[in-house]
CSV table of C-alpha atoms and ligand atoms in Angstrom, one decimal:
chain,number,residue,atom,x,y,z
A,133,UNK,CA,11.7,52.2,1.3
A,134,UNK,CA,13.8,49.0,0.7
A,135,UNK,CA,12.1,46.2,-1.4
A,136,UNK,CA,11.8,43.9,1.6
A,137,UNK,CA,10.1,46.5,3.7
A,138,UNK,CA,7.7,47.3,0.9
A,139,UNK,CA,6.8,43.6,0.6
A,140,UNK,CA,6.3,43.2,4.4
A,141,UNK,CA,4.3,46.4,4.3
A,142,UNK,CA,2.0,45.0,1.6
A,143,UNK,CA,1.3,41.8,3.5
A,144,UNK,CA,0.6,43.9,6.6
A,145,UNK,CA,-1.8,46.0,4.6
A,146,UNK,CA,-3.6,42.9,3.2
A,147,UNK,CA,-3.9,41.4,6.7
A,148,UNK,CA,-5.2,44.7,8.0
A,149,UNK,CA,-7.6,45.3,5.1
A,150,UNK,CA,-9.0,41.8,5.3
A,151,UNK,CA,-9.7,42.1,9.0
A,152,UNK,CA,-11.2,45.6,8.8
A,153,UNK,CA,-13.5,44.8,5.9
A,154,UNK,CA,-14.7,41.4,7.1
A,155,UNK,CA,-12.7,39.1,4.8
A,156,UNK,CA,-10.5,37.2,7.2
A,157,UNK,CA,-10.2,37.1,11.0
A,158,UNK,CA,-7.6,35.4,13.2
A,159,UNK,CA,-9.4,32.3,14.6
A,160,UNK,CA,-10.3,32.2,18.3
A,161,UNK,CA,-9.2,35.8,18.7
A,162,UNK,CA,-11.2,36.5,21.9
A,163,UNK,CA,-9.0,33.7,23.5
A,164,UNK,CA,-5.8,35.2,22.2
A,165,UNK,CA,-5.8,33.5,18.9
A,166,UNK,CA,-5.0,29.9,17.8
A,167,UNK,CA,-1.8,29.5,15.8
A,168,UNK,CA,-2.2,30.0,12.1
A,169,UNK,CA,-6.0,29.3,12.0
A,170,UNK,CA,-8.2,31.8,10.3
A,171,UNK,CA,-11.9,32.4,9.9
A,172,UNK,CA,-13.5,33.9,6.8
A,173,UNK,CA,-15.9,36.8,7.6
A,174,UNK,CA,-19.0,37.6,5.7
A,175,UNK,CA,-17.1,39.3,2.8
A,176,UNK,CA,-14.3,36.7,2.8
A,177,UNK,CA,-16.7,33.8,2.8
A,178,UNK,CA,-18.4,35.2,-0.4
A,179,UNK,CA,-15.0,35.7,-2.0
A,180,UNK,CA,-13.7,32.2,-1.2
A,181,UNK,CA,-17.1,30.7,-2.3
A,182,UNK,CA,-16.7,32.6,-5.6
A,183,UNK,CA,-13.2,31.3,-6.1
A,184,UNK,CA,-14.5,27.7,-5.5
A,185,UNK,CA,-17.5,28.2,-7.7
A,186,UNK,CA,-15.3,29.6,-10.5
A,187,UNK,CA,-13.1,26.5,-10.2
A,188,UNK,CA,-16.1,24.1,-10.0
A,189,UNK,CA,-17.8,25.6,-13.1
A,190,UNK,CA,-14.5,25.4,-15.0
A,191,UNK,CA,-13.8,21.8,-14.0
A,192,UNK,CA,-17.3,20.3,-14.1
A,193,UNK,CA,-19.9,22.5,-15.8
A,194,UNK,CA,-17.8,23.5,-18.7
A,195,UNK,CA,-16.3,20.0,-19.3
A,196,UNK,CA,-18.0,17.0,-20.9
A,197,UNK,CA,-15.9,14.4,-19.3
A,198,UNK,CA,-15.4,15.5,-15.7
A,199,UNK,CA,-17.8,14.8,-12.8
A,200,UNK,CA,-17.9,16.1,-9.2
A,201,UNK,CA,-17.6,14.3,-5.9
A,202,UNK,CA,-17.9,15.1,-2.3
A,203,UNK,CA,-16.2,12.4,-0.2
A,204,UNK,CA,-15.7,12.1,3.6
A,205,UNK,CA,-12.9,13.7,5.5
A,206,UNK,CA,-12.6,10.6,7.7
A,207,UNK,CA,-11.6,7.4,5.8
A,208,UNK,CA,-10.3,4.0,6.8
A,209,UNK,CA,-6.7,4.3,7.9
A,210,UNK,CA,-6.0,1.6,5.3
A,211,UNK,CA,-6.4,4.3,2.7
A,212,UNK,CA,-3.4,6.2,4.0
A,213,UNK,CA,-1.3,3.0,4.3
A,214,UNK,CA,-2.0,2.2,0.7
A,215,UNK,CA,-1.4,5.8,-0.5
A,216,UNK,CA,1.9,5.8,1.2
A,217,UNK,CA,1.1,8.8,3.4
A,218,UNK,CA,1.8,6.8,6.6
A,219,UNK,CA,4.6,4.7,5.3
A,220,UNK,CA,6.5,6.6,2.6
A,221,UNK,CA,7.5,10.1,2.2
A,222,UNK,CA,4.7,12.3,3.6
A,223,UNK,CA,7.0,13.8,6.1
A,224,UNK,CA,9.2,16.9,6.5
A,225,UNK,CA,12.6,17.0,8.1
A,226,UNK,CA,12.2,18.7,11.5
A,227,UNK,CA,15.1,20.3,13.2
A,228,UNK,CA,15.0,21.6,16.8
A,229,UNK,CA,17.0,24.4,18.3
A,230,UNK,CA,19.2,23.0,21.0
A,231,UNK,CA,18.8,26.2,23.1
A,232,UNK,CA,15.3,27.7,22.7
A,233,UNK,CA,13.7,24.3,21.6
A,234,UNK,CA,11.8,25.9,18.7
A,235,UNK,CA,11.2,23.6,15.8
A,236,UNK,CA,11.7,24.3,12.1
A,237,UNK,CA,11.4,22.6,8.8
A,238,UNK,CA,15.0,21.8,7.9
A,239,UNK,CA,14.5,22.8,4.2
A,240,UNK,CA,13.3,26.3,5.3
A,241,UNK,CA,16.5,27.0,7.2
A,242,UNK,CA,19.3,28.6,5.2
A,243,UNK,CA,22.3,28.7,7.5
A,244,UNK,CA,21.8,25.7,9.9
A,245,UNK,CA,21.3,28.0,12.8
A,246,UNK,CA,18.1,28.8,14.7
A,247,UNK,CA,16.4,31.7,13.0
A,248,UNK,CA,15.1,32.8,16.4
A,249,UNK,CA,18.1,32.8,18.6
A,250,UNK,CA,21.0,31.9,16.3
A,251,UNK,CA,22.0,28.7,18.3
A,252,UNK,CA,22.8,25.3,16.9
A,253,UNK,CA,20.1,23.1,15.6
A,254,UNK,CA,19.7,19.4,16.2
A,255,UNK,CA,20.1,16.8,13.5
A,256,UNK,CA,17.0,16.7,11.3
A,257,UNK,CA,14.5,13.9,11.9
A,258,UNK,CA,11.4,12.9,9.9
A,259,UNK,CA,8.1,14.3,11.0
A,260,UNK,CA,4.9,12.8,9.5
A,261,UNK,CA,2.4,15.4,8.6
A,262,UNK,CA,-0.8,13.3,8.9
A,263,UNK,CA,-3.2,14.7,11.6
A,264,UNK,CA,-4.4,12.1,14.0
A,265,UNK,CA,-7.7,11.7,15.7
A,266,UNK,CA,-9.6,9.0,17.5
A,267,UNK,CA,-12.9,7.5,16.4
A,268,UNK,CA,-15.4,6.6,19.2
A,269,UNK,CA,-14.9,6.6,22.9
A,270,UNK,CA,-11.6,4.7,23.3
A,271,UNK,CA,-8.3,6.5,22.5
A,272,UNK,CA,-6.1,3.6,21.5
A,273,UNK,CA,-4.3,2.4,18.3
A,274,UNK,CA,-7.4,0.5,17.0
A,275,UNK,CA,-9.4,3.8,17.2
A,276,UNK,CA,-6.8,5.9,15.5
A,277,UNK,CA,-7.9,7.7,12.3
A,278,UNK,CA,-6.5,10.5,10.2
A,279,UNK,CA,-8.0,13.7,8.9
A,280,UNK,CA,-7.4,13.6,5.1
A,281,UNK,CA,-4.1,15.2,4.0
A,282,UNK,CA,-5.3,15.5,0.4
A,283,UNK,CA,-8.8,15.3,-1.0
A,284,UNK,CA,-7.8,13.1,-4.0
A,285,UNK,CA,-7.6,9.9,-1.9
A,286,UNK,CA,-11.5,10.1,-1.6
A,287,UNK,CA,-11.5,10.2,-5.4
A,288,UNK,CA,-9.2,7.2,-5.9
A,289,UNK,CA,-11.2,5.0,-3.6
A,290,UNK,CA,-14.4,6.0,-5.4
A,291,UNK,CA,-12.9,5.4,-8.9
A,292,UNK,CA,-15.0,2.3,-9.6
A,293,UNK,CA,-18.2,3.8,-8.0
A,294,UNK,CA,-18.0,6.9,-10.1
A,295,UNK,CA,-16.9,5.1,-13.3
A,296,UNK,CA,-19.7,2.6,-13.1
A,297,UNK,CA,-22.6,4.8,-11.9
A,298,UNK,CA,-21.8,7.6,-14.4
A,299,UNK,CA,-20.7,5.3,-17.3
A,300,UNK,CA,-17.5,7.2,-17.6
A,301,UNK,CA,-15.0,6.2,-20.3
A,302,UNK,CA,-11.3,7.0,-20.2
A,303,UNK,CA,-10.1,9.7,-20.5
A,304,UNK,CA,-12.3,11.2,-17.7
A,305,UNK,CA,-11.9,13.2,-14.6
A,306,UNK,CA,-13.3,13.5,-11.1
A,307,UNK,CA,-13.2,16.8,-9.3
A,308,UNK,CA,-13.6,17.6,-5.6
A,309,UNK,CA,-13.4,20.6,-3.3
A,310,UNK,CA,-13.0,20.1,0.4
A,311,UNK,CA,-11.0,20.4,3.6
A,312,UNK,CA,-7.5,18.9,4.0
A,313,UNK,CA,-5.3,18.9,7.1
A,314,UNK,CA,-1.6,18.7,7.6
A,315,UNK,CA,0.4,19.0,10.7
A,316,UNK,CA,2.7,21.6,9.2
A,317,UNK,CA,5.8,22.3,11.2
A,318,UNK,CA,6.0,25.9,10.2
A,319,UNK,CA,2.7,27.3,9.0
A,320,UNK,CA,2.8,31.0,8.1
A,321,UNK,CA,2.5,33.9,5.7
A,322,UNK,CA,-1.1,34.5,6.7
A,323,UNK,CA,-3.4,32.0,5.0
A,324,UNK,CA,-0.7,30.8,2.6
A,325,UNK,CA,0.3,27.9,4.8
A,326,UNK,CA,-2.1,26.6,7.4
A,327,UNK,CA,-2.8,23.3,9.0
A,328,UNK,CA,-6.4,23.2,7.8
A,329,UNK,CA,-7.2,24.3,4.3
A,330,UNK,CA,-9.5,23.7,1.3
A,331,UNK,CA,-8.2,22.0,-1.7
A,332,UNK,CA,-9.7,22.0,-5.2
A,333,UNK,CA,-8.5,18.9,-6.9
A,334,UNK,CA,-9.2,17.2,-10.2
A,335,UNK,CA,-7.9,13.7,-11.0
A,336,UNK,CA,-7.9,12.9,-14.7
A,337,UNK,CA,-7.7,9.2,-15.6
A,338,UNK,CA,-5.9,8.4,-18.8
A,339,UNK,CA,-4.2,5.7,-20.8
A,340,UNK,CA,-0.5,5.5,-19.8
A,341,UNK,CA,0.5,6.3,-23.4
A,342,UNK,CA,-1.4,9.6,-23.3
A,343,UNK,CA,-0.2,10.8,-19.9
A,344,UNK,CA,2.4,13.2,-21.2
A,345,UNK,CA,-0.2,14.8,-23.6
A,346,UNK,CA,-2.8,15.3,-20.9
A,347,UNK,CA,-0.1,16.6,-18.5
A,348,UNK,CA,0.7,19.4,-20.9
A,349,UNK,CA,-2.9,20.0,-21.7
A,350,UNK,CA,-3.9,20.5,-18.0
A,351,UNK,CA,-0.8,22.6,-17.3
A,352,UNK,CA,-1.9,25.1,-20.0
A,353,UNK,CA,-5.5,25.0,-19.0
A,354,UNK,CA,-4.8,25.7,-15.3
A,355,UNK,CA,-2.5,28.6,-16.1
A,356,UNK,CA,-5.2,30.0,-18.4
A,357,UNK,CA,-7.8,29.8,-15.5
A,358,UNK,CA,-5.7,32.2,-13.3
A,359,UNK,CA,-5.0,34.5,-16.1
A,360,UNK,CA,-8.7,34.5,-17.1
A,361,UNK,CA,-9.6,35.6,-13.6
A,362,UNK,CA,-7.2,38.6,-13.8
A,363,UNK,CA,-3.9,37.3,-12.4
A,364,UNK,CA,-1.2,39.6,-13.8
A,365,UNK,CA,0.9,37.7,-16.3
A,366,UNK,CA,4.2,39.0,-14.9
A,367,UNK,CA,3.3,37.6,-11.5
A,368,UNK,CA,2.6,34.0,-12.4
A,369,UNK,CA,4.8,31.3,-13.8
A,370,UNK,CA,5.2,27.6,-14.2
A,371,UNK,CA,8.2,25.8,-12.6
A,372,UNK,CA,9.1,22.2,-13.2
A,373,UNK,CA,10.0,20.3,-10.0
A,374,UNK,CA,13.4,18.8,-9.8
A,375,UNK,CA,13.6,15.0,-9.2
A,376,UNK,CA,14.5,15.4,-5.5
A,377,UNK,CA,11.5,17.7,-4.9
A,378,UNK,CA,8.9,15.2,-6.2
A,379,UNK,CA,6.3,13.9,-3.8
A,380,UNK,CA,6.4,10.1,-3.2
A,381,UNK,CA,3.6,9.5,-5.7
A,382,UNK,CA,4.7,11.7,-8.5
A,383,UNK,CA,6.5,10.8,-11.7
A,384,UNK,CA,6.6,14.4,-12.9
A,385,UNK,CA,5.3,17.7,-11.5
A,386,UNK,CA,5.1,21.3,-12.2
A,387,UNK,CA,4.1,24.1,-9.8
A,388,UNK,CA,2.1,27.1,-10.8
A,389,UNK,CA,3.8,29.8,-8.8
A,390,UNK,CA,2.7,33.3,-7.9
A,391,UNK,CA,5.1,36.2,-7.0
A,392,UNK,CA,3.9,36.8,-3.5
A,393,UNK,CA,5.4,39.7,-1.4
A,394,UNK,CA,7.4,36.9,0.3
A,395,UNK,CA,8.7,35.5,-3.0
A,396,UNK,CA,7.7,33.1,-5.8
A,397,UNK,CA,5.7,30.4,-4.2
A,398,UNK,CA,3.5,27.5,-5.3
A,399,UNK,CA,-0.3,28.0,-5.7
A,400,UNK,CA,-1.1,24.8,-7.6
A,401,UNK,CA,0.6,21.6,-8.5
A,402,UNK,CA,0.1,19.6,-11.7
A,403,UNK,CA,1.3,16.0,-11.2
A,404,UNK,CA,1.6,12.9,-13.2
A,405,UNK,CA,1.0,10.3,-10.5
A,406,UNK,CA,1.3,7.4,-12.9
A,407,UNK,CA,-0.5,4.3,-11.6
A,408,UNK,CA,0.7,4.8,-8.1
A,409,UNK,CA,-2.7,5.3,-6.4
A,410,UNK,CA,-4.9,2.9,-8.3
A,411,UNK,CA,-2.3,0.2,-8.2
A,412,UNK,CA,-1.7,0.6,-4.5
A,413,UNK,CA,-5.4,0.7,-3.7
A,414,UNK,CA,-5.9,-2.4,-5.8
A,415,UNK,CA,-3.2,-4.2,-4.0
A,416,UNK,CA,-4.2,-3.2,-0.5
A,417,UNK,CA,-8.0,-3.6,-0.9
A,418,UNK,CA,-8.0,-6.7,-3.1
A,419,UNK,CA,-10.4,-4.9,-5.5
A,420,UNK,CA,-9.4,-4.8,-9.2
A,421,UNK,CA,-9.2,-1.1,-10.2
A,422,UNK,CA,-8.0,-1.8,-13.7
A,423,UNK,CA,-9.8,-0.5,-16.8
A,424,UNK,CA,-10.7,-2.6,-19.9
A,425,UNK,CA,-10.1,-0.8,-23.2
A,426,UNK,CA,-13.4,-0.7,-25.0
A,427,UNK,CA,-11.9,-1.7,-28.3
A,428,UNK,CA,-9.3,-4.3,-27.5
A,429,UNK,CA,-10.6,-5.5,-24.1
A,430,UNK,CA,-7.0,-5.2,-22.8
A,431,UNK,CA,-6.8,-4.2,-19.2
A,432,UNK,CA,-4.6,-1.5,-17.8
A,433,UNK,CA,-4.3,0.6,-14.7
A,434,UNK,CA,-5.1,4.2,-15.7
A,435,UNK,CA,-2.5,6.9,-15.0
A,436,UNK,CA,-3.6,10.0,-13.1
A,437,UNK,CA,-2.9,13.5,-14.1
A,438,UNK,CA,-3.9,15.7,-11.2
A,439,UNK,CA,-4.4,19.4,-10.9
A,440,UNK,CA,-4.3,20.3,-7.2
A,441,UNK,CA,-5.0,23.9,-6.1
A,442,UNK,CA,-5.6,25.4,-2.7
A,443,UNK,CA,-8.8,27.5,-2.3
A,444,UNK,CA,-7.2,29.6,0.5
A,445,UNK,CA,-4.0,30.1,-1.4
A,446,UNK,CA,-5.9,31.1,-4.5
A,447,UNK,CA,-8.1,33.5,-2.5
A,448,UNK,CA,-5.0,35.1,-1.0
A,449,UNK,CA,-3.5,35.3,-4.5
A,450,UNK,CA,-6.5,37.0,-5.9
A,451,UNK,CA,-6.6,39.5,-3.0
A,452,UNK,CA,-2.9,40.4,-3.4
A,453,UNK,CA,-3.2,40.6,-7.1
A,454,UNK,CA,-6.2,42.9,-6.9
A,455,UNK,CA,-4.9,45.3,-4.3
A,456,UNK,CA,-4.1,48.8,-5.5
A,457,UNK,CA,-3.3,51.9,-3.7
A,458,UNK,CA,-4.0,55.3,-5.3
A,459,UNK,CA,-2.2,58.2,-3.8
A,460,UNK,CA,-3.7,61.6,-3.6
A,461,UNK,CA,-7.3,60.4,-3.4
A,462,UNK,CA,-9.4,59.5,-6.5
A,463,UNK,CA,-12.9,60.2,-5.3
A,464,UNK,CA,-14.0,63.8,-5.4
A,465,UNK,CA,-15.3,64.2,-1.9
A,466,UNK,CA,-13.3,66.6,0.2
A,467,UNK,CA,-12.6,64.2,3.1
A,468,UNK,CA,-10.7,61.8,0.8
A,469,UNK,CA,-8.6,64.3,-1.0
A,470,UNK,CA,-4.9,63.7,-0.6
A,471,UNK,CA,-5.6,60.5,1.3
A,472,UNK,CA,-4.4,57.2,-0.1
A,473,UNK,CA,-7.3,55.1,-1.4
A,474,UNK,CA,-7.5,51.4,-1.8
A,475,UNK,CA,-9.2,49.7,-4.7
A,476,UNK,CA,-9.6,46.0,-4.9
A,477,UNK,CA,-9.7,45.4,-8.6
A,478,UNK,CA,-11.1,41.9,-8.3
A,479,UNK,CA,-12.4,40.1,-11.4
A,480,UNK,CA,-16.2,40.8,-11.3
A,481,UNK,CA,-16.9,37.1,-11.1
A,482,UNK,CA,-15.0,36.9,-7.8
A,483,UNK,CA,-16.2,40.2,-6.2
A,484,UNK,CA,-18.0,39.3,-2.9
A,485,UNK,CA,-20.6,42.1,-3.5
A,486,UNK,CA,-21.6,42.8,-7.0
A,487,UNK,CA,-23.8,45.8,-6.5
A,488,UNK,CA,-24.1,48.3,-3.6
A,489,UNK,CA,-27.4,50.2,-3.3
A,490,UNK,CA,-26.8,53.6,-1.7
A,491,UNK,CA,-29.4,56.2,-0.8
A,492,UNK,CA,-27.8,59.6,-1.1
A,493,UNK,CA,-29.2,60.5,2.3
A,494,UNK,CA,-30.9,58.7,5.1
A,495,UNK,CA,-34.0,61.0,4.7
A,496,UNK,CA,-37.3,59.1,4.9
A,497,UNK,CA,-38.3,60.1,1.4
A,498,UNK,CA,-35.5,58.2,-0.2
A,499,UNK,CA,-35.7,55.1,1.9
A,500,UNK,CA,-38.8,53.7,0.1
A,501,UNK,CA,-37.4,54.1,-3.4
A,502,UNK,CA,-34.0,52.7,-2.3
A,503,UNK,CA,-35.6,49.7,-0.7
A,504,UNK,CA,-37.6,49.0,-3.9
A,505,UNK,CA,-34.5,49.3,-6.0
A,506,UNK,CA,-32.6,47.0,-3.6
A,507,UNK,CA,-35.4,44.4,-3.6
A,508,UNK,CA,-35.4,44.4,-7.4
A,509,UNK,CA,-31.6,43.9,-7.6
A,510,UNK,CA,-30.9,41.6,-4.6
A,511,UNK,CA,-32.7,38.6,-6.2
A,512,UNK,CA,-30.4,38.7,-9.2
A,513,UNK,CA,-27.0,39.8,-7.8
A,514,UNK,CA,-25.1,39.6,-4.6
A,515,UNK,CA,-26.1,43.1,-3.3
A,516,UNK,CA,-25.7,45.3,-0.2
A,517,UNK,CA,-27.9,48.0,1.1
A,518,UNK,CA,-25.5,50.6,2.6
A,519,UNK,CA,-26.7,53.9,4.1
A,520,UNK,CA,-24.1,54.6,6.8
A,521,UNK,CA,-21.6,57.4,6.3
A,522,UNK,CA,-21.2,60.0,3.6
A,523,UNK,CA,-21.5,58.9,0.0
A,524,UNK,CA,-17.7,59.3,-0.5
A,525,UNK,CA,-17.0,57.0,2.5
A,526,UNK,CA,-19.4,54.4,1.1
A,527,UNK,CA,-17.8,54.5,-2.3
A,528,UNK,CA,-14.4,53.9,-0.7
A,529,UNK,CA,-15.7,51.1,1.5
A,530,UNK,CA,-17.0,49.3,-1.6
A,531,UNK,CA,-13.8,50.0,-3.6
A,532,UNK,CA,-12.0,48.3,-0.7
A,533,UNK,CA,-14.0,45.2,-1.0
A,534,UNK,CA,-14.0,45.2,-4.8
A,535,UNK,CA,-17.7,46.0,-5.5
A,536,UNK,CA,-17.8,46.6,-9.2
A,537,UNK,CA,-21.0,48.8,-9.2
A,538,UNK,CA,-22.5,51.3,-6.8
A,539,UNK,CA,-26.0,52.4,-7.4
A,540,UNK,CA,-27.0,55.7,-5.9
A,541,UNK,CA,-30.6,56.7,-5.3
A,542,UNK,CA,-31.0,60.5,-5.1
A,543,UNK,CA,-33.7,63.1,-4.9
A,544,UNK,CA,-34.0,63.2,-8.7
A,545,UNK,CA,-34.8,59.5,-8.7
A,546,UNK,CA,-38.1,60.4,-7.1
A,547,UNK,CA,-38.8,62.5,-10.2
A,548,UNK,CA,-37.3,60.5,-13.1
A,549,UNK,CA,-37.1,56.9,-11.7
A,550,UNK,CA,-33.5,56.7,-12.7
A,551,UNK,CA,-30.4,56.0,-10.6
A,552,UNK,CA,-26.7,56.8,-10.9
A,553,UNK,CA,-24.4,53.8,-11.5
A,554,UNK,CA,-20.8,54.2,-10.6
A,555,UNK,CA,-18.1,51.9,-12.1
A,556,UNK,CA,-15.4,50.9,-9.7
A,557,UNK,CA,-12.6,50.9,-12.2
A,558,UNK,CA,-13.4,53.8,-14.5
A,559,UNK,CA,-15.3,55.8,-11.8
A,560,UNK,CA,-17.6,56.8,-14.7
A,561,UNK,CA,-21.2,57.5,-13.6
A,562,UNK,CA,-24.2,56.7,-15.7
A,563,UNK,CA,-27.8,57.6,-15.2
A,564,UNK,CA,-30.0,54.5,-15.7
A,565,UNK,CA,-33.7,54.0,-15.6
A,566,UNK,CA,-34.7,51.7,-12.7
A,567,UNK,CA,-36.7,49.5,-15.0
A,568,UNK,CA,-33.6,49.0,-17.1
A,569,UNK,CA,-31.2,48.5,-14.2
A,570,UNK,CA,-31.3,44.7,-14.0
A,571,UNK,CA,-30.5,44.3,-17.6
A,572,UNK,CA,-27.9,47.0,-17.6
A,573,UNK,CA,-26.1,45.3,-14.6
A,574,UNK,CA,-26.4,41.8,-16.1
A,575,UNK,CA,-24.7,43.0,-19.2
A,576,UNK,CA,-22.0,44.9,-17.3
A,577,UNK,CA,-21.3,42.0,-14.9
A,578,UNK,CA,-20.9,39.5,-17.7
A,579,UNK,CA,-18.3,41.6,-19.6
B,268,GAP,N1,-2.9,15.9,-4.1
B,268,GAP,C1,-1.7,16.5,-4.3
B,268,GAP,C2,-1.4,17.5,-3.3
B,268,GAP,O1,-2.0,17.6,-2.3
B,268,GAP,P1,0.3,19.5,-2.8
B,268,GAP,O2,1.3,20.1,-3.7
B,268,GAP,O3,0.8,18.9,-1.5
B,268,GAP,O4,-0.4,18.3,-3.7
B,268,GAP,C3,-1.6,21.0,-3.5
B,268,GAP,O5,-0.9,20.5,-2.5
B,268,GAP,C4,-2.1,22.4,-3.2
B,268,GAP,O6,-2.8,22.4,-1.9
B,268,GAP,C5,-0.9,23.4,-3.0
B,268,GAP,O7,-0.5,23.9,-4.3
B,268,GAP,C6,-1.6,24.5,-2.2
B,268,GAP,O8,-2.4,25.4,-3.0
B,268,GAP,C7,-2.5,23.7,-1.3
B,268,GAP,N2,-1.9,23.4,0.0
B,268,GAP,C8,-1.0,22.4,0.3
B,268,GAP,N3,-0.6,22.6,1.6
B,268,GAP,C9,-1.2,23.7,2.1
B,268,GAP,C10,-1.2,24.3,3.4
B,268,GAP,N4,-0.5,23.9,4.4
B,268,GAP,N5,-1.9,25.5,3.5
B,268,GAP,C11,-2.6,26.0,2.5
B,268,GAP,N6,-2.7,25.4,1.3
B,268,GAP,C12,-2.0,24.3,1.1
């Protein structure tokens, strides 16, 4: 199979697996779908929450000088005037096909011809990506507001509130996870580019003289985060943006890129935003957002080093990275022999279900013991009680959603009060006493 076909094939398999196993559904499907919008199902919601939680822990819990924030999606339109999103460069060049009228991002077109029908394209024109809405009952200019295009503007306008209330001293950071919206001309590649997405952003406020040092620091830290959660080294890289790629606010930027089936693409940006944001918000709001050095009393506008990741892109990245097909069947049940099996080798921290509790059979005698085991485990770990289908099918189902441990309750359990624990990756099975199970799993899940 040609490389391109293999890659398309992999994306198709991911889309199909995520639908089949309750990770991601096309939005509004019963109405024929709604362009590039997706819903996270029960398993996907857990996975995405785990991605967000891992980021939140890393950026707030494990740091002494970063605090969290949860700001509103709707803000004064003045915020977006000050930030430059309405006036400067927050726009893509849009080109329209003269024949079929389809619209494309000019920088995504390689040959100046319509990718759909091959006809000539119109001259490119600027298209602002801010998503408009109206506040209140009148739909006029005065009522126009915007859904935020990046979460960090909520951080900049709260710089003083956070600094004062939390007695923060530079260097310090503010972290936030939340929805952002962009009227993308060409969304696509499943959840890679959508018009509604979650960002995980951290703005680190520093003295201008220290900006380069912190930029390098956060670049390394962020790369380590992905590697620490199992992203394969050969599939992730850092690429410095060229001058003509920089966003209107950035002095310097690098992208963390992942090798997707559709090519190397950005998953996170690390930007030196200089004093762009705080200066502009000072100017537009009339509020002094400068910072007085504790020792010298000298005032300066802090520079911002930002780390900006997408929760949906990260989730997709972890899914693709974890996907593995094993030919010939790896479980020993006859029905799976020679069939391809899928294992999602997710980092255990990210796995949507940590432990599956499986009675060997649906027979009444096992139900009570299995229930008891489930009740013991579910208060400690994200668990699933699963009794439908043969044991082999259930193992495969849990391999496909990345469950690290399957606990089987069998007839011997009634005699010896022990269960069989199967490891997703090694497929090794161990017999563990029920009274030692919580401790055993705690240990295993923290490794
Ligand atoms: N505050 C800086 C900022 O927003 P960005 O490079 O435009 O920078 C940062 O976006 C991250 O947000 C991207 O690396 C990506 O992970 C995510 N992101 C941006 N646009 C997206 C979209 N249309 N769909 C999904 N994720 C997106």
